[in-house]
Short mmCIF file of C-alpha atoms in Angstrom, two decimals:
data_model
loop_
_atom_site.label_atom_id
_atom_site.label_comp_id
_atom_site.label_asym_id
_atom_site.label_seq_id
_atom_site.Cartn_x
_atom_site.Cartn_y
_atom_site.Cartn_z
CA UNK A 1 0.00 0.00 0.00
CA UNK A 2 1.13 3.61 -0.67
CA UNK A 3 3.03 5.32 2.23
CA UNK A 4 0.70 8.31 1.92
CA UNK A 5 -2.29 6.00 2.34
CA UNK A 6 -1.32 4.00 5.24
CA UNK A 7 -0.10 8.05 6.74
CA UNK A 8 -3.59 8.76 6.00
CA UNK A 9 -5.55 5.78 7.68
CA UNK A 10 -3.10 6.42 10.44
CA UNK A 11 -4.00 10.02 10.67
CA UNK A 12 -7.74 9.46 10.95
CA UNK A 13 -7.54 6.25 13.71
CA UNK A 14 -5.99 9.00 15.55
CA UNK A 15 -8.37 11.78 14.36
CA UNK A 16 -11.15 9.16 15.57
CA UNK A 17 -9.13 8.16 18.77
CA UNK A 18 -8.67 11.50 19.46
CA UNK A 19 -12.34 12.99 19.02
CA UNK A 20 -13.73 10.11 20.82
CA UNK A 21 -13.71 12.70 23.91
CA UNK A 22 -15.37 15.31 22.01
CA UNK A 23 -17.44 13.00 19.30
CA UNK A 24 -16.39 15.25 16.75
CA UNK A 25 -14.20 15.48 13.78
CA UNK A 26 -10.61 17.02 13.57
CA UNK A 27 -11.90 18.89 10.69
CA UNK A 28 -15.02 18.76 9.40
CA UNK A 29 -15.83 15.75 7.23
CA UNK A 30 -16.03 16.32 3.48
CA UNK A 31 -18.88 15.30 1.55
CA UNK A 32 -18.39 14.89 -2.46
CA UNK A 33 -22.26 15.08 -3.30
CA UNK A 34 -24.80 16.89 -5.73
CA UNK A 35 -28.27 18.27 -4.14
CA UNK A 36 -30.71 15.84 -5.95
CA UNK A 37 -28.97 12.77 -5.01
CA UNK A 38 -31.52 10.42 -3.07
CA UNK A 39 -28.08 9.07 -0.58
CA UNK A 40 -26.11 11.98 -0.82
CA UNK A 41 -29.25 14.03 0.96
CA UNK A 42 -29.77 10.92 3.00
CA UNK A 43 -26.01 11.57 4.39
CA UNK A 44 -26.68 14.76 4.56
CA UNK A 45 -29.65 14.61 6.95
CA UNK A 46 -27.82 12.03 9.16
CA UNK A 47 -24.79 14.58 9.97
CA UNK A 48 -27.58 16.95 11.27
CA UNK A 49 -29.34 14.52 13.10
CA UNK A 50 -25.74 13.93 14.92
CA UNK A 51 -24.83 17.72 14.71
CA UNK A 52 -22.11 16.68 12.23
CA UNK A 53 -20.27 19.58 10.66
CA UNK A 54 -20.03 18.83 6.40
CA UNK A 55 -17.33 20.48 4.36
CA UNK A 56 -19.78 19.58 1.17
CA UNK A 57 -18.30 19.64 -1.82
CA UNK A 58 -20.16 20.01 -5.25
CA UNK A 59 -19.34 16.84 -7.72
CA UNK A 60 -21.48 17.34 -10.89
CA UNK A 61 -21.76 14.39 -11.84
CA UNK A 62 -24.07 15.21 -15.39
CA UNK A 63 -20.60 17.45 -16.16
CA UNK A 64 -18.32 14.16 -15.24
CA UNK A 65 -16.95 15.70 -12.55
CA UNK A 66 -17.29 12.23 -10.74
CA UNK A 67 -14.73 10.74 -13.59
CA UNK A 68 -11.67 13.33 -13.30
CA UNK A 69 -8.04 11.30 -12.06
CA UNK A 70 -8.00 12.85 -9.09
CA UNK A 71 -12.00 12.08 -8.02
CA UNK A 72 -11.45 8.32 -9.32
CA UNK A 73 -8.06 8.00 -7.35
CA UNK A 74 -10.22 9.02 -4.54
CA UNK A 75 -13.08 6.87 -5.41
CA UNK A 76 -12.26 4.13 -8.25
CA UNK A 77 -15.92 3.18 -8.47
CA UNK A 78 -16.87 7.24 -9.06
CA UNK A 79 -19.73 7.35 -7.19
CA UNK A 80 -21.38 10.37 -4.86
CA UNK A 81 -22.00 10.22 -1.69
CA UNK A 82 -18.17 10.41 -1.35
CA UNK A 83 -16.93 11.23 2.51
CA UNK A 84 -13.13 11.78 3.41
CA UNK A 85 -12.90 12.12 7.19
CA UNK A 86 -9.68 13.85 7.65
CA UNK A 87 -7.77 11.09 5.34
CA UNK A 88 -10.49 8.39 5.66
CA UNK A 89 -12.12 7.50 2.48
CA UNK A 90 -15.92 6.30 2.67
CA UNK A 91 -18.48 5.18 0.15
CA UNK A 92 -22.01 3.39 -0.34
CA UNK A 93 -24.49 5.96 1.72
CA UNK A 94 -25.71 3.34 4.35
CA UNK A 95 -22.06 2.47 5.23
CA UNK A 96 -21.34 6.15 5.89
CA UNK A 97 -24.18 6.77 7.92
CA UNK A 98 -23.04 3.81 9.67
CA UNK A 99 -19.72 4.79 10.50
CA UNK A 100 -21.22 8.40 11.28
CA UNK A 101 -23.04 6.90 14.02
CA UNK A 102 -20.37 4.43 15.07
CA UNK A 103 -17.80 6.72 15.23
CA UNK A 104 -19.33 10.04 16.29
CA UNK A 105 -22.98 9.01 18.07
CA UNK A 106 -23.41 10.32 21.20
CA UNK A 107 -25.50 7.64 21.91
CA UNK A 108 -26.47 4.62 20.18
CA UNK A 109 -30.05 5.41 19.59
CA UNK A 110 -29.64 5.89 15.49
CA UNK A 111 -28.33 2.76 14.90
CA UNK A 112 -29.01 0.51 17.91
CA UNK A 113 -25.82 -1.50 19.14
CA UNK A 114 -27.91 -4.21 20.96
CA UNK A 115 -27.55 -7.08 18.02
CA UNK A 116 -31.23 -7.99 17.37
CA UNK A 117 -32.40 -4.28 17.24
CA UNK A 118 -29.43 -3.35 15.21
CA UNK A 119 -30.22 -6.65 12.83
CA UNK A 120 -33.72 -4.93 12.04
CA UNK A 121 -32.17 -1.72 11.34
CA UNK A 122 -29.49 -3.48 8.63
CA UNK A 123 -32.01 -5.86 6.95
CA UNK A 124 -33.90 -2.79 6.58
CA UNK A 125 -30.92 -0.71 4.59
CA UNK A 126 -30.52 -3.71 3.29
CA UNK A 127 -33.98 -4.15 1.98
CA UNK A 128 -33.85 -0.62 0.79
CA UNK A 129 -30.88 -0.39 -1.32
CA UNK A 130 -31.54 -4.19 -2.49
CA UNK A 131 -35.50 -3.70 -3.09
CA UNK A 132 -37.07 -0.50 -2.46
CA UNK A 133 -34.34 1.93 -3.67
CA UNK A 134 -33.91 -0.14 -6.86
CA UNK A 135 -37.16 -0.89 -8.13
CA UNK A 136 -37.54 2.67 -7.92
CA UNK A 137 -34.33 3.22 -9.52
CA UNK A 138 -35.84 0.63 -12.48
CA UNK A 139 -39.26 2.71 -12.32
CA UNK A 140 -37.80 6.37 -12.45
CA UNK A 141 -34.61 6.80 -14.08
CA UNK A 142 -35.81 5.60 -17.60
CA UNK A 143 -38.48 8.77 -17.27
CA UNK A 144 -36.78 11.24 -15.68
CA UNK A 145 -33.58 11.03 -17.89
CA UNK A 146 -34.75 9.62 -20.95
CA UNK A 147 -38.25 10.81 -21.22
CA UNK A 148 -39.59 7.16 -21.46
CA UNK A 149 -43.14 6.77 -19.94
CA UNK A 150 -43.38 4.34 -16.75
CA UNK A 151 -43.74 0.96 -17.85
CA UNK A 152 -46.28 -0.80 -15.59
CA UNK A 153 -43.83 -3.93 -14.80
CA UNK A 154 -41.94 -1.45 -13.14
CA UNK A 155 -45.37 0.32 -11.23
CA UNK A 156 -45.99 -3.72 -9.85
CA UNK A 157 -42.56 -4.01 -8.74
CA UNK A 158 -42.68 -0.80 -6.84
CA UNK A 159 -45.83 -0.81 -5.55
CA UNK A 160 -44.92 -4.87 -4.69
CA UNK A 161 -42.44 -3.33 -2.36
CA UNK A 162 -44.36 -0.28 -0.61
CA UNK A 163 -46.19 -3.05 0.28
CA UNK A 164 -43.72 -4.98 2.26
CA UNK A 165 -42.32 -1.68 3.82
CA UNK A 166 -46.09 -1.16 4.34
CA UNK A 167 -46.68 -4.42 6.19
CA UNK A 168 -42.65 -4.21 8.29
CA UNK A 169 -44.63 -1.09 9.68
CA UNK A 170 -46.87 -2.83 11.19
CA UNK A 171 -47.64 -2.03 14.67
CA UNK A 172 -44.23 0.33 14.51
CA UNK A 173 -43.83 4.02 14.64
CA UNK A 174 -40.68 3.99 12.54
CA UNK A 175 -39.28 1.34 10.45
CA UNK A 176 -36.90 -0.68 12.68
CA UNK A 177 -38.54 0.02 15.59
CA UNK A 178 -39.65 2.87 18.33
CA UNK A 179 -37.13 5.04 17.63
CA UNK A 180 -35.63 7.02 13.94
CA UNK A 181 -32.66 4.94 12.65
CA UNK A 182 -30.54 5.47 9.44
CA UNK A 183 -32.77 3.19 8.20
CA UNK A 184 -35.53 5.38 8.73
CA UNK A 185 -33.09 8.36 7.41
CA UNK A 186 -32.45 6.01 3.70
CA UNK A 187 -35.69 5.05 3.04
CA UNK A 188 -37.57 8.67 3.46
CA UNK A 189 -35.57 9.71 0.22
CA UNK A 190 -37.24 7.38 -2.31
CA UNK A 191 -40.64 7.85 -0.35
CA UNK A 192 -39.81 11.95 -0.86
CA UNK A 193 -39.48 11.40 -4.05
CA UNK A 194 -42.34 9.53 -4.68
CA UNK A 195 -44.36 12.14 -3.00
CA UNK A 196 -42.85 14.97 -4.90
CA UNK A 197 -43.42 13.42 -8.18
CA UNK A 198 -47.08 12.59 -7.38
CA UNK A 199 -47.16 9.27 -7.57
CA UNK A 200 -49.66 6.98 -5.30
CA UNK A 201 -49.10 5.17 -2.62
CA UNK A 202 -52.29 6.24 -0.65
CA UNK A 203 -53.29 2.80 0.19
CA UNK A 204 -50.51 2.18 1.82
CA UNK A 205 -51.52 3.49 5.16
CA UNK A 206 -48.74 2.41 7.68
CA UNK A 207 -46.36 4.09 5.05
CA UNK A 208 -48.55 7.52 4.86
CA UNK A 209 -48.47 7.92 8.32
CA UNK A 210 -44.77 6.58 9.19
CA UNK A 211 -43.97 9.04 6.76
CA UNK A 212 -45.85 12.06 7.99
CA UNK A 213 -44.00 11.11 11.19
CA UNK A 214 -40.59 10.84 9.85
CA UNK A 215 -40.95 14.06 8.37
CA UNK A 216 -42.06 15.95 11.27
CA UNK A 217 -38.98 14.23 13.04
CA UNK A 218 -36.60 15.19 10.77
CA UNK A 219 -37.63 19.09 10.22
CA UNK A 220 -35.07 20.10 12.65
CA UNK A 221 -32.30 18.04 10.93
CA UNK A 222 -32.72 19.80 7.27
CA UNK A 223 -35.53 17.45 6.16
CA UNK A 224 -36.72 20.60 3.76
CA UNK A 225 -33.69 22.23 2.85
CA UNK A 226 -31.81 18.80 1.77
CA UNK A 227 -34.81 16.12 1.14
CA UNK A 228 -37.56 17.95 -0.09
CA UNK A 229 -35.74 20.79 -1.94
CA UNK A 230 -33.69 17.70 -3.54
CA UNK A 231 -36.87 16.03 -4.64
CA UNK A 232 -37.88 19.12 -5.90
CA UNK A 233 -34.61 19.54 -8.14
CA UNK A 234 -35.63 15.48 -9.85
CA UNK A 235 -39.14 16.70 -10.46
CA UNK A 236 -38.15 19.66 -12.41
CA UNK A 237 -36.30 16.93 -14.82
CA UNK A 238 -39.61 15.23 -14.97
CA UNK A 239 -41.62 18.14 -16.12
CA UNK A 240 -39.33 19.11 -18.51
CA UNK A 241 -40.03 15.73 -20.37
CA UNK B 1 -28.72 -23.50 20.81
CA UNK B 2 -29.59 -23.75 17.53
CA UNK B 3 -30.63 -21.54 15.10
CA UNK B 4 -33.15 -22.61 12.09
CA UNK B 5 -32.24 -21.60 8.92
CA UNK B 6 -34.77 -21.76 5.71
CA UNK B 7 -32.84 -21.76 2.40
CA UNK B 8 -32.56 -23.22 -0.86
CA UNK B 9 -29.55 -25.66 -2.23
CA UNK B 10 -27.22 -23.54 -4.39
CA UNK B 11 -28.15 -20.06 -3.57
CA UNK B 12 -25.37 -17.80 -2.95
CA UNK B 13 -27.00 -15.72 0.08
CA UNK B 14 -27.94 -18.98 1.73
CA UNK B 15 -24.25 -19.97 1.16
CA UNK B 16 -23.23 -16.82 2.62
CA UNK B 17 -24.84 -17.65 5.98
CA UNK B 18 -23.63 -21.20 6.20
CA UNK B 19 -20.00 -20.01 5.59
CA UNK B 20 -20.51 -17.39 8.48
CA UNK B 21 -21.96 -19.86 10.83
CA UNK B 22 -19.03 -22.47 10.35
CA UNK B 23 -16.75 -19.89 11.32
CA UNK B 24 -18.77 -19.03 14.29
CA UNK B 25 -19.24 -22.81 15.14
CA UNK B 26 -22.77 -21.89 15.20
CA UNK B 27 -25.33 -24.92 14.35
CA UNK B 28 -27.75 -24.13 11.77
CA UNK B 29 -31.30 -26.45 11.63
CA UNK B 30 -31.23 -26.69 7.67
CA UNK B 31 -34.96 -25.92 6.59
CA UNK B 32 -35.31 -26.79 2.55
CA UNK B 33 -37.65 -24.16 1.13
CA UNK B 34 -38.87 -25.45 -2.03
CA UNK B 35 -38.85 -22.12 -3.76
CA UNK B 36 -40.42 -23.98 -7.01
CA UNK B 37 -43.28 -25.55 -5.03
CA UNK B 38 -44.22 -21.62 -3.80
CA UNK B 39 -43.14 -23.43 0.24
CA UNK B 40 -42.05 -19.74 0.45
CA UNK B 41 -45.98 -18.31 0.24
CA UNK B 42 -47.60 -21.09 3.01
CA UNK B 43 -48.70 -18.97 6.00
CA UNK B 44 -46.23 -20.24 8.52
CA UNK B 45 -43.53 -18.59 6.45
CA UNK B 46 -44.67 -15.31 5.61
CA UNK B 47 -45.32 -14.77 9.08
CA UNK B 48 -41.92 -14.98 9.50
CA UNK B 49 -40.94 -13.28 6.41
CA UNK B 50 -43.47 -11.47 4.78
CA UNK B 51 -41.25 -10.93 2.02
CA UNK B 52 -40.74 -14.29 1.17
CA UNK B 53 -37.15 -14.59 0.63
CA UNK B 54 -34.54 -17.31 1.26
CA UNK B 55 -32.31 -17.25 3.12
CA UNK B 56 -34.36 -16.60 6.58
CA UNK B 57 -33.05 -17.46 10.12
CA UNK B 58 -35.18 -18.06 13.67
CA UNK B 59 -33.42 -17.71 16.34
CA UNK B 60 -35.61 -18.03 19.27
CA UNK B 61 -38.31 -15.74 18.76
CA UNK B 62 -36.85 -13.44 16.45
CA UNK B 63 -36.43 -13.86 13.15
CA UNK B 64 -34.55 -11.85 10.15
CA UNK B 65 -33.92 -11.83 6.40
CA UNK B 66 -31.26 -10.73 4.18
CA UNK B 67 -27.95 -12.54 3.93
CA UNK B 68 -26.04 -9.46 4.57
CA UNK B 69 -28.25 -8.50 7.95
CA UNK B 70 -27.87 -12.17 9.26
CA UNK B 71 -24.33 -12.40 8.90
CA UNK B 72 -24.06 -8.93 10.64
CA UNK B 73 -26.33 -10.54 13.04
CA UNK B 74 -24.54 -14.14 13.99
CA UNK B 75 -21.04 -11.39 14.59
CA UNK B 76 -22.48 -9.27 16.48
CA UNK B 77 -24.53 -11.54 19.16
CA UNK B 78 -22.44 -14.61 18.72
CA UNK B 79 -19.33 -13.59 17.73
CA UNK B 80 -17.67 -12.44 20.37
CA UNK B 81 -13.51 -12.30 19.73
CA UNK B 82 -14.48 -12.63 16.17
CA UNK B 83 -12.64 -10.87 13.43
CA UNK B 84 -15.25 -11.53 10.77
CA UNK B 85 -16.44 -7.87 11.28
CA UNK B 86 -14.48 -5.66 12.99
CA UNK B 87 -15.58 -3.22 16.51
CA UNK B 88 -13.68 -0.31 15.05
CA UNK B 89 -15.50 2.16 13.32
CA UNK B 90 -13.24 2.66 9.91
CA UNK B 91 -12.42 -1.08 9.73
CA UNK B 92 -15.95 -2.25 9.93
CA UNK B 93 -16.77 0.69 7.36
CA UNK B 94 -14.82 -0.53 4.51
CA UNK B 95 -16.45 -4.15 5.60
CA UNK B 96 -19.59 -2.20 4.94
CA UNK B 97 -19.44 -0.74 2.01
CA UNK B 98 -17.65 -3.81 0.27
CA UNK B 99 -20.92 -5.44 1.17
CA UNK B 100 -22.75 -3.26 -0.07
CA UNK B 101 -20.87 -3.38 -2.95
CA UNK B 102 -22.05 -6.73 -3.18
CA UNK B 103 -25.46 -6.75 -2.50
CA UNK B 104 -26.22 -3.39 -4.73
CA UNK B 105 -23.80 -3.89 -7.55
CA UNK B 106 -21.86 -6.93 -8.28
CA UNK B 107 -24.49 -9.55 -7.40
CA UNK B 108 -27.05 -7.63 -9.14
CA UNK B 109 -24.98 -7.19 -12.34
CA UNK B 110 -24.27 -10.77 -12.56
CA UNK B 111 -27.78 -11.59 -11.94
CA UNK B 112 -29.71 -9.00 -14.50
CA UNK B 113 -27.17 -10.62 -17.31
CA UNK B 114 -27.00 -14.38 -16.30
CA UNK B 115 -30.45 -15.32 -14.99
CA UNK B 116 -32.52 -14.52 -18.10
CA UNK B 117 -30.31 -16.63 -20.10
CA UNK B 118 -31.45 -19.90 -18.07
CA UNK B 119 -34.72 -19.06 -16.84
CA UNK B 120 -35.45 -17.59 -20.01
CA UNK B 121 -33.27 -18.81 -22.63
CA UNK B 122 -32.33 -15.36 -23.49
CA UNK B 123 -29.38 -14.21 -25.84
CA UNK B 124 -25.95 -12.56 -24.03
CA UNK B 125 -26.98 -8.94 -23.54
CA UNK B 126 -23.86 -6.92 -24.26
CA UNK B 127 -24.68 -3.69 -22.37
CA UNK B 128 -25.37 -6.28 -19.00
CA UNK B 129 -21.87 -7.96 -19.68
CA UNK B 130 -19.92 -4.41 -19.85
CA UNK B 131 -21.67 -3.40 -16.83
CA UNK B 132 -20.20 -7.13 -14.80
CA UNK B 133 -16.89 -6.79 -16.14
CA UNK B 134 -16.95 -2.69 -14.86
CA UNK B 135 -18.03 -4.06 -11.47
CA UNK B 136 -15.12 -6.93 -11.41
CA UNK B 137 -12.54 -4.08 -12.33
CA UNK B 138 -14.03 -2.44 -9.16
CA UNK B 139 -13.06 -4.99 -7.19
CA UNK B 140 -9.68 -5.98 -8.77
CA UNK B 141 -8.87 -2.29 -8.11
CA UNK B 142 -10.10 -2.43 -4.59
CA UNK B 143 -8.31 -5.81 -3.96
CA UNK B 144 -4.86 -3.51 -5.09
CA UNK B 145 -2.41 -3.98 -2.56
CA UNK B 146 -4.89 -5.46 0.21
CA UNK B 147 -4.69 -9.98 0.98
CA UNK B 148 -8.44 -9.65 1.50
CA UNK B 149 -11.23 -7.93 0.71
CA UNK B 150 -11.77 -5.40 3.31
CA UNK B 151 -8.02 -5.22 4.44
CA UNK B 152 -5.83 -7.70 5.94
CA UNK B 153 -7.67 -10.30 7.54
CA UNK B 154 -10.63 -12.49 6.53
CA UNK B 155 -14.30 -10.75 6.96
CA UNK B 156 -17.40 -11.03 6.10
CA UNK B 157 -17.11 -8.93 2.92
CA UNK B 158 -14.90 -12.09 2.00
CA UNK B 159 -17.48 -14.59 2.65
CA UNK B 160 -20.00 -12.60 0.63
CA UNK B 161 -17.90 -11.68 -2.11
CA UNK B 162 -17.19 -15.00 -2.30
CA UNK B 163 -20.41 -16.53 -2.09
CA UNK B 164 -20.55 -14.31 -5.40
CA UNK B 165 -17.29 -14.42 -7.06
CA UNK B 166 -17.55 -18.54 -7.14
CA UNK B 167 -21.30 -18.52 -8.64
CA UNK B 168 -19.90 -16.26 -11.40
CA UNK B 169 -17.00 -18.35 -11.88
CA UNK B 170 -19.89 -21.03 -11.78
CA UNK B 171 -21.38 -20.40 -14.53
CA UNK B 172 -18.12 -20.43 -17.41
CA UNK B 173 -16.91 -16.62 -16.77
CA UNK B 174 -13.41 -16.11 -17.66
CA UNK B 175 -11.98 -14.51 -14.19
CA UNK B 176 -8.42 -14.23 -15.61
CA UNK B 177 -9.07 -10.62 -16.79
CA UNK B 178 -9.38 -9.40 -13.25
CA UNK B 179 -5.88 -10.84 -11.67
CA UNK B 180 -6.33 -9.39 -8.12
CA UNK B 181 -9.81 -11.24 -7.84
CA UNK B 182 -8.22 -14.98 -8.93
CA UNK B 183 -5.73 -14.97 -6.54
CA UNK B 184 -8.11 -13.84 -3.53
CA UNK B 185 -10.48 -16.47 -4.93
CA UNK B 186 -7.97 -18.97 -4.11
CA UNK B 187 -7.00 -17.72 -0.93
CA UNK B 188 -10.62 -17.42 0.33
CA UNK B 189 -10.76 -20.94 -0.77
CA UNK B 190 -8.43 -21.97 1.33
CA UNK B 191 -8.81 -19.72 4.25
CA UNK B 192 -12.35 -19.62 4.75
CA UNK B 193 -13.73 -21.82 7.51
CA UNK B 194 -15.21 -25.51 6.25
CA UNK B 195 -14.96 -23.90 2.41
CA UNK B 196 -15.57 -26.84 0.65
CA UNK B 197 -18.11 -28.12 2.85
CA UNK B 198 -20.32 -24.81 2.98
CA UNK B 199 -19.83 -23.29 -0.17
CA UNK B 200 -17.88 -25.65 -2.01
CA UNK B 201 -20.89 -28.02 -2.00
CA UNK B 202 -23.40 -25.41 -2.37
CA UNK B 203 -21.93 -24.38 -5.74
CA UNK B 204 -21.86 -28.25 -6.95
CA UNK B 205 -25.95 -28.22 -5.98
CA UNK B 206 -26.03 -24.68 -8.19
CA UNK B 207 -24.47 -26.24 -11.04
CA UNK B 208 -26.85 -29.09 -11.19
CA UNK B 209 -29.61 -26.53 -10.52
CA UNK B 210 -28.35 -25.09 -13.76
CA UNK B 211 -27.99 -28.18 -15.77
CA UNK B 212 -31.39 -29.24 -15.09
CA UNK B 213 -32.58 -25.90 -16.15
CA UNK B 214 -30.60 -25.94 -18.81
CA UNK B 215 -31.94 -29.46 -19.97
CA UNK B 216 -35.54 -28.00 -19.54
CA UNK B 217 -35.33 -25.05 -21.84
CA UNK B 218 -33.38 -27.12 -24.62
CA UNK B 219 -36.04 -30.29 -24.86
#
């Protein structure tokens, strides 16, 4: 491994070691992102939740700013959300807002560390970036960047899995559980979306209100200013089609 | 204690928790789920899964889905001294994100371009194989100058790269391209806990899965 690398990792054990007394950063954590970005605003809004300082840092990725030497040196699989905590190089969104939490938490509440709790909270994230995230992924993309119309394979699959999200809500206020977790924090993106964009998922009633809920919850943490406003940003793609 | 475990011979998430319980010691109580009978829709099982998907664990009272959050799951609350996934916060990142490398790109790339060509005899789509050879120069360039997958020890993003890496291999794909990945192939191989007996035998019950599919769709 390169000297400057293993200097790096070195430099943020010890940034972590160090700010384990303070739960805070050395300096405050970069964030390679882009405002409509369903994870990078889901990062975003977990920093706030943990009163997180971000030193964000515009990647346009429609101008290939994700593909330049020095991003993909960075990052070889060019992807945003992109974190570097003082040295320490992060991707995927739910592993970042995992380590957020498990290095910098005051408390474990956001991401439970009692196993069984914390196992609802991954299979969730999992079931999200796996399921819920894709299929709307499958759904969306084609019509927001192409112009295509929804093709109603796509409509079954999604509305397939508000369904199970719909029934893991069952007789809980938020997804894993009593209590917001990330996984709370990565699914309300999609579901933002979905509401901005007008699509239906009325009859999914445990999701209406957990998401009425979640929204309330998250007003003080930038749900607005980073989720909605981001939705808002995607939509104006959609009308322009 | 035992746990029960409800999979299906020659899938690679169920193969993923059977490596991570032999390396825990933990005993499984092997449930066959006949996915082509539908055993996945009786009542009994959605109640513990309402989504319907193999591989599920019971332990106790509580049960849990997703290969990825059941591994997690068998560290965290029975592996205690483990080093499958690590306590500290950046090494148990980058075990992270490789698995969610995993479960969000390179298992779903192989799977949007292989499984229509056996379940549904369809042609080689180019644009699918580009996008699994990008994700397998991901890895090769992650595996750059690290033993395993996540660093220098064995993890879980091992065992379910693995679980993935050997069902592509599985199926005919020419691995030599991506250097880095064959030679941590081989040393999972040989490194990984009861290998052979785990996934070693789960990807012999694949292949045959595939044969007899393939025999199927030719008649």
């Amino acid at each position: 491994m390169d000297k400057t690398v293993v200097e790096k990792i070195q430099s943020a054990n010890n940034a972590v070691a160090r700010s384990k007394n303070s739960r805070m950063p050395v300096q405050p954590i970069k964030l390679y992102y882009l405002p409509p970005s369903p994870p990078c605003r889901a990062v975003m809004m977990t920093a706030k939740v943990l009163g997180l300082e971000l030193d964000l840092v515009l990647t346009n990725i429609m101008e290939g700013q994700h593909m330049t030497p020095e991003y993909m040196k960075m990052n070889p699989q060019h992807t945003i959300p992109t974190m570097d905590d003082n040295g320490f190089i992060l991707w995927e969104s739910r592993a970042i807002m995992a380590y957020l939490v498990n290095a910098y938490g005051r408390d474990d509440s956001f991401y439970p560390k009692n196993p069984r709790q914390r196992a609802i909270v991954d299979q969730r994230l999992n079931f999200d970036i796996g399921t819920l995230f894709l299929r709307y992924v499958n759904l969306y993309v084609p019509v927001l960047f192409k112009g295509d119309e929804m093709e109603q394979e796509n409509i079954d699959k999604m509305n397939e899995a508000l369904g199970w999200l719909n029934t893991m809500l069952d007789g809980r206020a938020f997804v894993a559980g009593d209590n917001l977790t990330i996984a709370d924090i990565s699914i309300i993106v999609t579901i933002t979306n979905l509401d901005v964009f007008g699509y239906d998922f009325s009859s999914y009633e445990n999701v209406v209100n957990w998401f009425a809920r979640a929204k309330k919850t998250l007003e003080p943490y930038g749900y607005n200013e980073i989720d909605r406003a981001g939705g808002e940003i995607l939509n104006s793609f959609l009308k322009k089609q | 204690m035992t746990i029960d475990l409800y999979y299906t011979p020659g899938s690679a998430p169920c193969r993923l928790v059977l490596l991570v319980a032999a390396a825990l010691d933990i005993q499984l109580n092997l449930k066959l789920t006949d996915l082509s009978a539908g055993e996945q829709f009786k009542p009994d099982f959605l109640k513990i899964n309402p989504q319907h998907t193999v591989p599920t664990i019971v332990d106790g009272d509580f049960s849990l889905w997703e290969s990825r959050a059941i591994s997690r799951y068998l560290v965290n609350k029975y592996g205690a001294g483990s080093t499958l996934y690590p306590e500290d916060p950046i090494a148990r990142a980058i075990v992270d994100q490789r698995l969610d490398f995993d479960l969000g790109t390179l298992y779903p790339r192989f799977g949007n371009l292989f499984y229509p060509q056996i379940f549904a005899g369809a042609p080689v789509d180019e644009a699918l194989l580009k996008k699994l050879e990008e994700a397998l120069v991901f890895f090769n360039t992650f595996l750059e100058g690290h033993k395993y997958a996540a660093g220098s020890n064995l993890t879980l993003a091992d065992l379910s790269l693995v679980a993935t890496v050997s069902t592509i291999d599985a199926v005919g794909f020419n691995l030599t391209p991506y250097p880095n990945v064959l030679k941590w192939f081989q040393l999972v191989k040989s490194t990984a806990p009861a290998y052979e007996e785990t996934n070693g035998k789960g990807i012999e019950e694949f292949k045959n899965f595939i044969t007899r599919l393939k025999a199927k769709s030719e008649l």
